[in-house]
Short mmCIF file of C-alpha atoms and ligand atoms in Angstrom, two decimals:
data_model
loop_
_atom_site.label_atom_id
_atom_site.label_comp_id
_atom_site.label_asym_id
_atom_site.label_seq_id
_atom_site.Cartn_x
_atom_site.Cartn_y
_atom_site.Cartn_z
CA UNK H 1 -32.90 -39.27 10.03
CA UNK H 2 -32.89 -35.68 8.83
CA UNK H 3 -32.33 -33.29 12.15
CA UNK H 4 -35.00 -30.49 12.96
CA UNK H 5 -33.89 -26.69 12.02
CA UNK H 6 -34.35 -24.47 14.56
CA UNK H 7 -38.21 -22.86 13.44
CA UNK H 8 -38.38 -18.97 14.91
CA UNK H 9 -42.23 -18.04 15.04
CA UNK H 10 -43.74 -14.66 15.07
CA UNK H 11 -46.85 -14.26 17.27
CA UNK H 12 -48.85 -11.05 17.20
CA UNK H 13 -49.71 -9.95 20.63
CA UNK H 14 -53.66 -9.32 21.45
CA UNK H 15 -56.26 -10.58 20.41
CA UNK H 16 -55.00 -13.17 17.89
CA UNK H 17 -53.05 -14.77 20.68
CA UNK H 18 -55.17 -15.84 23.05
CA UNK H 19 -56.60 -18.16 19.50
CA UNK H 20 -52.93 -19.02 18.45
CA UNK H 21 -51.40 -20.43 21.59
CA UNK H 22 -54.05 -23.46 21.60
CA UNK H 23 -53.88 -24.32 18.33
CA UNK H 24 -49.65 -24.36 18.75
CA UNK H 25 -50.22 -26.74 21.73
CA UNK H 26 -52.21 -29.05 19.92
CA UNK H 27 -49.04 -28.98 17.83
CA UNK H 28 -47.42 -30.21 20.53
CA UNK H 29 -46.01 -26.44 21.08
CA UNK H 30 -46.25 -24.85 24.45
CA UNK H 31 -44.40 -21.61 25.37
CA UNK H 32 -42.26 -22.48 28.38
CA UNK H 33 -43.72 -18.66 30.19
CA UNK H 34 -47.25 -16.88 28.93
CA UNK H 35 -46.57 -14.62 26.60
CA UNK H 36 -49.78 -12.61 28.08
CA UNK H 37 -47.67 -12.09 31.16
CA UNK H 38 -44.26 -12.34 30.83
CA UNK H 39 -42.09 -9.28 29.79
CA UNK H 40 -40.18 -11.51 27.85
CA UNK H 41 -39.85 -11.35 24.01
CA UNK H 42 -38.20 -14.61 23.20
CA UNK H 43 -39.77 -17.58 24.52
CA UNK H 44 -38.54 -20.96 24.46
CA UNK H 45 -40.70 -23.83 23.88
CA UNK H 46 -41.85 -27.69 24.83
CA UNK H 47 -40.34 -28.11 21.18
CA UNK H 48 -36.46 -27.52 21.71
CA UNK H 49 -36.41 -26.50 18.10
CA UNK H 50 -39.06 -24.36 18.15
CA UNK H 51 -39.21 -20.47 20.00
CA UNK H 52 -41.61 -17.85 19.77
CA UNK H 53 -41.24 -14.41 19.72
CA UNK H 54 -43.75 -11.79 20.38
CA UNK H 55 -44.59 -8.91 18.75
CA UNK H 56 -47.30 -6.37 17.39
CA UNK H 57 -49.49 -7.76 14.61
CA UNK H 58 -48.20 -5.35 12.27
CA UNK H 59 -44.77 -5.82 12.64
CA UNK H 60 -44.71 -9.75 12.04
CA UNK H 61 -44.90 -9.64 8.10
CA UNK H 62 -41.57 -6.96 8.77
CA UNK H 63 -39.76 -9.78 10.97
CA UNK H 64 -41.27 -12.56 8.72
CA UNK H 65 -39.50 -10.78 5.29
CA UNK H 66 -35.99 -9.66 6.78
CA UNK H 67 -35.91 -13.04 8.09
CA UNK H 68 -35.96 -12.18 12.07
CA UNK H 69 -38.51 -15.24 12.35
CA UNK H 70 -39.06 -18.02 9.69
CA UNK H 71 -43.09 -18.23 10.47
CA UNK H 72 -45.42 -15.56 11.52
CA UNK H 73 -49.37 -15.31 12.19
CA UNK H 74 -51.09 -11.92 11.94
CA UNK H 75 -54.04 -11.06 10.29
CA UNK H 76 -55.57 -10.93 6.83
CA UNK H 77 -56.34 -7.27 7.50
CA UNK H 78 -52.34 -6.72 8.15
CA UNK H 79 -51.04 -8.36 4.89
CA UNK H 80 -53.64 -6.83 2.53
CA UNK H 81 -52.13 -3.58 3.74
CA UNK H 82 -48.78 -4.51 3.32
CA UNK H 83 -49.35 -6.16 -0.37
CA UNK H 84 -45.77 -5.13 -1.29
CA UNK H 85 -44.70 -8.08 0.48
CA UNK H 86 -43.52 -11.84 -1.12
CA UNK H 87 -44.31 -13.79 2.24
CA UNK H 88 -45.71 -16.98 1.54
CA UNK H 89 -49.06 -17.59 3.30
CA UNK H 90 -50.10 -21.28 3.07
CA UNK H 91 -52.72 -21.29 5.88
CA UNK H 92 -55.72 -19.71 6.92
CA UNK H 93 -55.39 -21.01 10.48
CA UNK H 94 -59.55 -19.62 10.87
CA UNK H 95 -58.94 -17.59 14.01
CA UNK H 96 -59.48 -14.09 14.98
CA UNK H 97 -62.56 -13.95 12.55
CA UNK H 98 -64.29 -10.59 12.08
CA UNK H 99 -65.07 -8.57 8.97
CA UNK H 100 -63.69 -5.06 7.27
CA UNK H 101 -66.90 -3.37 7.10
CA UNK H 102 -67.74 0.13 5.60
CA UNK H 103 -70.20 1.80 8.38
CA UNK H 104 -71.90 4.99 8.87
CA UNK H 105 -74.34 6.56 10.96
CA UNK H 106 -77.45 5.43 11.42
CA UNK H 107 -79.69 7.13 9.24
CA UNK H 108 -76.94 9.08 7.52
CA UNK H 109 -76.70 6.34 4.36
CA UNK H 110 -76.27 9.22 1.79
CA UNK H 111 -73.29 11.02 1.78
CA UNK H 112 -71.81 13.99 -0.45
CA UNK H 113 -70.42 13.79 -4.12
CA UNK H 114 -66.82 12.65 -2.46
CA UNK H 115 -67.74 11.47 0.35
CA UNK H 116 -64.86 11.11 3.37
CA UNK H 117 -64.33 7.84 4.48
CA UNK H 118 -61.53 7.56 7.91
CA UNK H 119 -59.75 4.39 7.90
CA UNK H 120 -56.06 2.22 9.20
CA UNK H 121 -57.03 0.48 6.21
CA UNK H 122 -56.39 2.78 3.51
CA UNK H 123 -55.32 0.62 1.30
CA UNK H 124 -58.41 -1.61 1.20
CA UNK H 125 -60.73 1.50 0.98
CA UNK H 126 -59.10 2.62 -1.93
CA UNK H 127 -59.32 -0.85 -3.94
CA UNK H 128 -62.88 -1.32 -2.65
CA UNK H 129 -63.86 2.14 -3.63
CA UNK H 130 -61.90 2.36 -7.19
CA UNK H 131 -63.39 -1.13 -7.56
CA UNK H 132 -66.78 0.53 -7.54
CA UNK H 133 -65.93 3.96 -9.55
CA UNK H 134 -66.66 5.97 -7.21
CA UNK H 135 -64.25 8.99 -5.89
CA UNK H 136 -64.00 9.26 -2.00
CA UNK H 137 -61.51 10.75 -0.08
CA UNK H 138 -59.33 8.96 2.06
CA UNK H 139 -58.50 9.63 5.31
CA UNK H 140 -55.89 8.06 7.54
CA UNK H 141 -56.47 6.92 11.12
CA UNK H 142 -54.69 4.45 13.56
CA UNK H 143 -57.18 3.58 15.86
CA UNK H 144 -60.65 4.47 17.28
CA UNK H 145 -62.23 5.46 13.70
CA UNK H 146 -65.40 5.21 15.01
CA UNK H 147 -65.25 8.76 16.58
CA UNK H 148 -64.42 10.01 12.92
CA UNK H 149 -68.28 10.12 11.62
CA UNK H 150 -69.64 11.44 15.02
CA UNK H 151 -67.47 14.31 14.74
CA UNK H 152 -67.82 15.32 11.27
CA UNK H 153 -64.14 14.57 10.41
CA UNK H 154 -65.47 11.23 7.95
CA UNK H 155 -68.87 10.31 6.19
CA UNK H 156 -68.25 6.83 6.62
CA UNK H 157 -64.99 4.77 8.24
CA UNK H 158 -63.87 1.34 7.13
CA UNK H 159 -63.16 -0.83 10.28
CA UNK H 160 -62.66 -4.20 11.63
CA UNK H 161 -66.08 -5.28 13.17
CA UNK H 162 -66.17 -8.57 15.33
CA UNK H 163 -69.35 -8.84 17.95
CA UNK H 164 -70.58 -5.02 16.49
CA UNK H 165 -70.80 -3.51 20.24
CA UNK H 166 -68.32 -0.96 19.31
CA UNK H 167 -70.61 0.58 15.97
CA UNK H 168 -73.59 0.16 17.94
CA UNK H 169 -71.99 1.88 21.04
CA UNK H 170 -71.48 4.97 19.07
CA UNK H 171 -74.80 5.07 16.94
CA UNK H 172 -73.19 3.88 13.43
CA UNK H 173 -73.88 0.80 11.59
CA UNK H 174 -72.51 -1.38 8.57
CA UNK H 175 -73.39 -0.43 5.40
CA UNK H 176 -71.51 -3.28 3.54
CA UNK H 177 -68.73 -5.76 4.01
CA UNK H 178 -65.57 -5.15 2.33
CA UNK H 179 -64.15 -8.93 3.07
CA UNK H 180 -63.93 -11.63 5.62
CA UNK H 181 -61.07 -11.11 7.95
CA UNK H 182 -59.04 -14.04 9.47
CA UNK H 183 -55.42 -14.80 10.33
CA UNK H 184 -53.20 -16.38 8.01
CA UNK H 185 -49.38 -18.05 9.05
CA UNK H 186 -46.80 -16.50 6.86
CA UNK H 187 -43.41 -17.95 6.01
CA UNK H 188 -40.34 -16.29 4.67
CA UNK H 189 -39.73 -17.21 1.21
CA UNK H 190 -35.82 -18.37 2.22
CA UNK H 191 -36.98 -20.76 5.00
CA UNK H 192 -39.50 -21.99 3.03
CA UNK H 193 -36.30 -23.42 0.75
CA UNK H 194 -33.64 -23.79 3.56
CA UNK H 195 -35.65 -25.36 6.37
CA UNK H 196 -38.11 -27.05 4.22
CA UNK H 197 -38.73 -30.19 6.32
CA UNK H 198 -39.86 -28.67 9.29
CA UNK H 199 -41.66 -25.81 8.09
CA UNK H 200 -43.49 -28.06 5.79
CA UNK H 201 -43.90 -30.53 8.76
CA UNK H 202 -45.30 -27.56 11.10
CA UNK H 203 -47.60 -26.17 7.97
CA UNK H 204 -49.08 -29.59 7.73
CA UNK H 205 -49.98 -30.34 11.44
CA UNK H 206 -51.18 -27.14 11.61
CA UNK H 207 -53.65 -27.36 8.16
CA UNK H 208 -54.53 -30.63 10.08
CA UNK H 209 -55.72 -29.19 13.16
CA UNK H 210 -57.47 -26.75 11.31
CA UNK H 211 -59.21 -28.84 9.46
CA UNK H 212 -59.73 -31.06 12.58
CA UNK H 213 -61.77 -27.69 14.23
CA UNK H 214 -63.48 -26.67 10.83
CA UNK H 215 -65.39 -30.15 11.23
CA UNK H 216 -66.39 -29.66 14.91
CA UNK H 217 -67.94 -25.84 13.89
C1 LIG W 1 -61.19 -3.33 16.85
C2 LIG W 1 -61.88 -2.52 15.77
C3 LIG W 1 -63.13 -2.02 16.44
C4 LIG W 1 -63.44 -3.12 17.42
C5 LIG W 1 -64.55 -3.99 16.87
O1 LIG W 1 -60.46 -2.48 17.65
O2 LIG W 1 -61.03 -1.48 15.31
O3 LIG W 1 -62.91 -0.79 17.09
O4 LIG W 1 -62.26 -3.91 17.59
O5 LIG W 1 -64.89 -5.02 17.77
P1 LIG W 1 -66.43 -5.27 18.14
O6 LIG W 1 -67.21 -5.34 16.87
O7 LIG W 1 -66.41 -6.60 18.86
O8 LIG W 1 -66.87 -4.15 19.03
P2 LIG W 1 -59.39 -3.02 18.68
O9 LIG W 1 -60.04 -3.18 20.01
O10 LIG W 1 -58.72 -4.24 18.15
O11 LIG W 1 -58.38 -1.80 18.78
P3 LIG W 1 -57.81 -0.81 17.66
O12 LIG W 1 -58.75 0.36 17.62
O13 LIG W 1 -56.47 -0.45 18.21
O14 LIG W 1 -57.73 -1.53 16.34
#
C-alpha cells in the first residue's frame, strides 16, 4: 500500500469559509478547533495527514506557489488578479458565488470621454475595458469602492456583488457583468508531482462532492 503524504491546505478566512469547511467534512476532513474562533493558524485535522492553515484570501495563491501549503481555496476574483502565477487550479469547488460587476449610479449611465472607474480589481477592469476599446482611467481601491462614485472620486467602480444590498444601499446599480465569480482549489505545481496520490485522491473526492451538490441545485 502506498502511505499518505502529509497534504497542507490553505483556507481563506471569511466568507469562503463558512462554504469550505462542509464540503472538507464531507471529505471526511474536520478541523480538530473552528477556525472561526480559534486564534490558531495551524489546525490539525480528523485526517492525521491532512492540516489546515488559515489565512487571508489573498495570500493563499502566495503560500500555495512558495510551497507553504500544497492546496489552497480562494477565489476566482483573487487568481485573475494575480495571473502571474503557475498554480494549478483543477476545481471549481462552486462556492462563494457572486459576480464582478461594473456599477454606477442610478441614473448617471453616461459618463465622460475617460471615464474613472475605482476598483481592487484593477487588473480585470483594465482587460474588460481594453477588451472593449475604450480608454478609462483606473483607479485603485482596497475596499468599500462603493463610496468612490458618491463622492465624485470614480464614474463607475468594478466590485464583487453577491445579494446587491450593498449597491442598492448606496443608490448605484450594475451596469454589466464582467464574469461569474466562484472559488477555485489551487495546487502547487511541485506537489502536484511529489505527492501525486493524495492530492489527486483529495481533487477527486472533492470534484465528486461537487458534482454530488451541482445535482441537488
Ligand atoms: C464585498 C463587496 C461588496 C459586498 C457585496 O465586500 O466588495 O462591498 O461584499 O455584497 P452584497 O452584494 O451581498 O451586498 P466584503 O464585505 O467582502 O468586504 P470588502 O469590501 O473588504 O471586499
Amino acid at each position: 500500500m502506498v502511505s499518505e503524504s502529509q497534504l497542507t491546505l490553505a483556507l481563506s478566512k471569511g466568507r469562503i469559509l463558512e462554504e469550505t469547511l462542509p464540503l472538507l467534512a464531507r471529505v471526511g476532513i474536520v478541523p480538530e478547533e473552528d477556525p472561526a474562533s480559534s486564534r490558531r493558524l495551524i489546525l490539525g485535522t480528523s485526517r492525521p495527514s491532512v492540516r489546515l492553515i488559515i489565512v487571508r484570501p489573498t495570500d493563499v495563491p502566495t503560500y500555495v506557489l512558495h510551497g507553504g501549503a500544497d492546496l489552497g481555496v480562494t477565489g476566482k476574483d483573487i487568481l485573475m488578479e494575480q495571473s502571474g502565477s503557475i498554480l494549478y487550479e483543477p476545481l471549481d469547488l462552486r462556492i462563494g458565488r457572486c459576480r464582478l460587476v461594473l456599477a454606477g449610479r442610478e441614473g448617471r449611465g453616461q459618463a465622460g470621454a475617460q471615464p474613472r472607474v475605482a476598483t481592487k480589481y484593477v487588473a480585470a477592469t483594465r482587460a474588460f475595458f481594453a477588451a472593449r476599446g475604450q480608454q478609462v482611467d483606473v483607479i485603485k481601491l482596497y475596499g468599500s469602492m462603493e463610496l468612490a462614485p458618491l463622492v465624485g472620486l470614480a464614474d463607475w467602480i468594478v466590485d464583487l456583488v453577491d445579494t446587491g444590498n450593498t449597491l442598492r444601499a448606496n443608490g448605484l446599480v450594475p451596469l454589466e457583468t464582467l464574469m461569474e465569480i466562484s472559488a477555485r482549489l489551487v495546487v502547487n505545481p511541485a506537489s502536484w508531482k511529489t505527492k501525486h496520490a493524495s492530492v489527486r485522491a483529495l481533487v477527486a473526492a472533492l470534484a465528486e462532492v461537487v458534482e454530488a451538490e451541482r445535482g441537488v441545485q
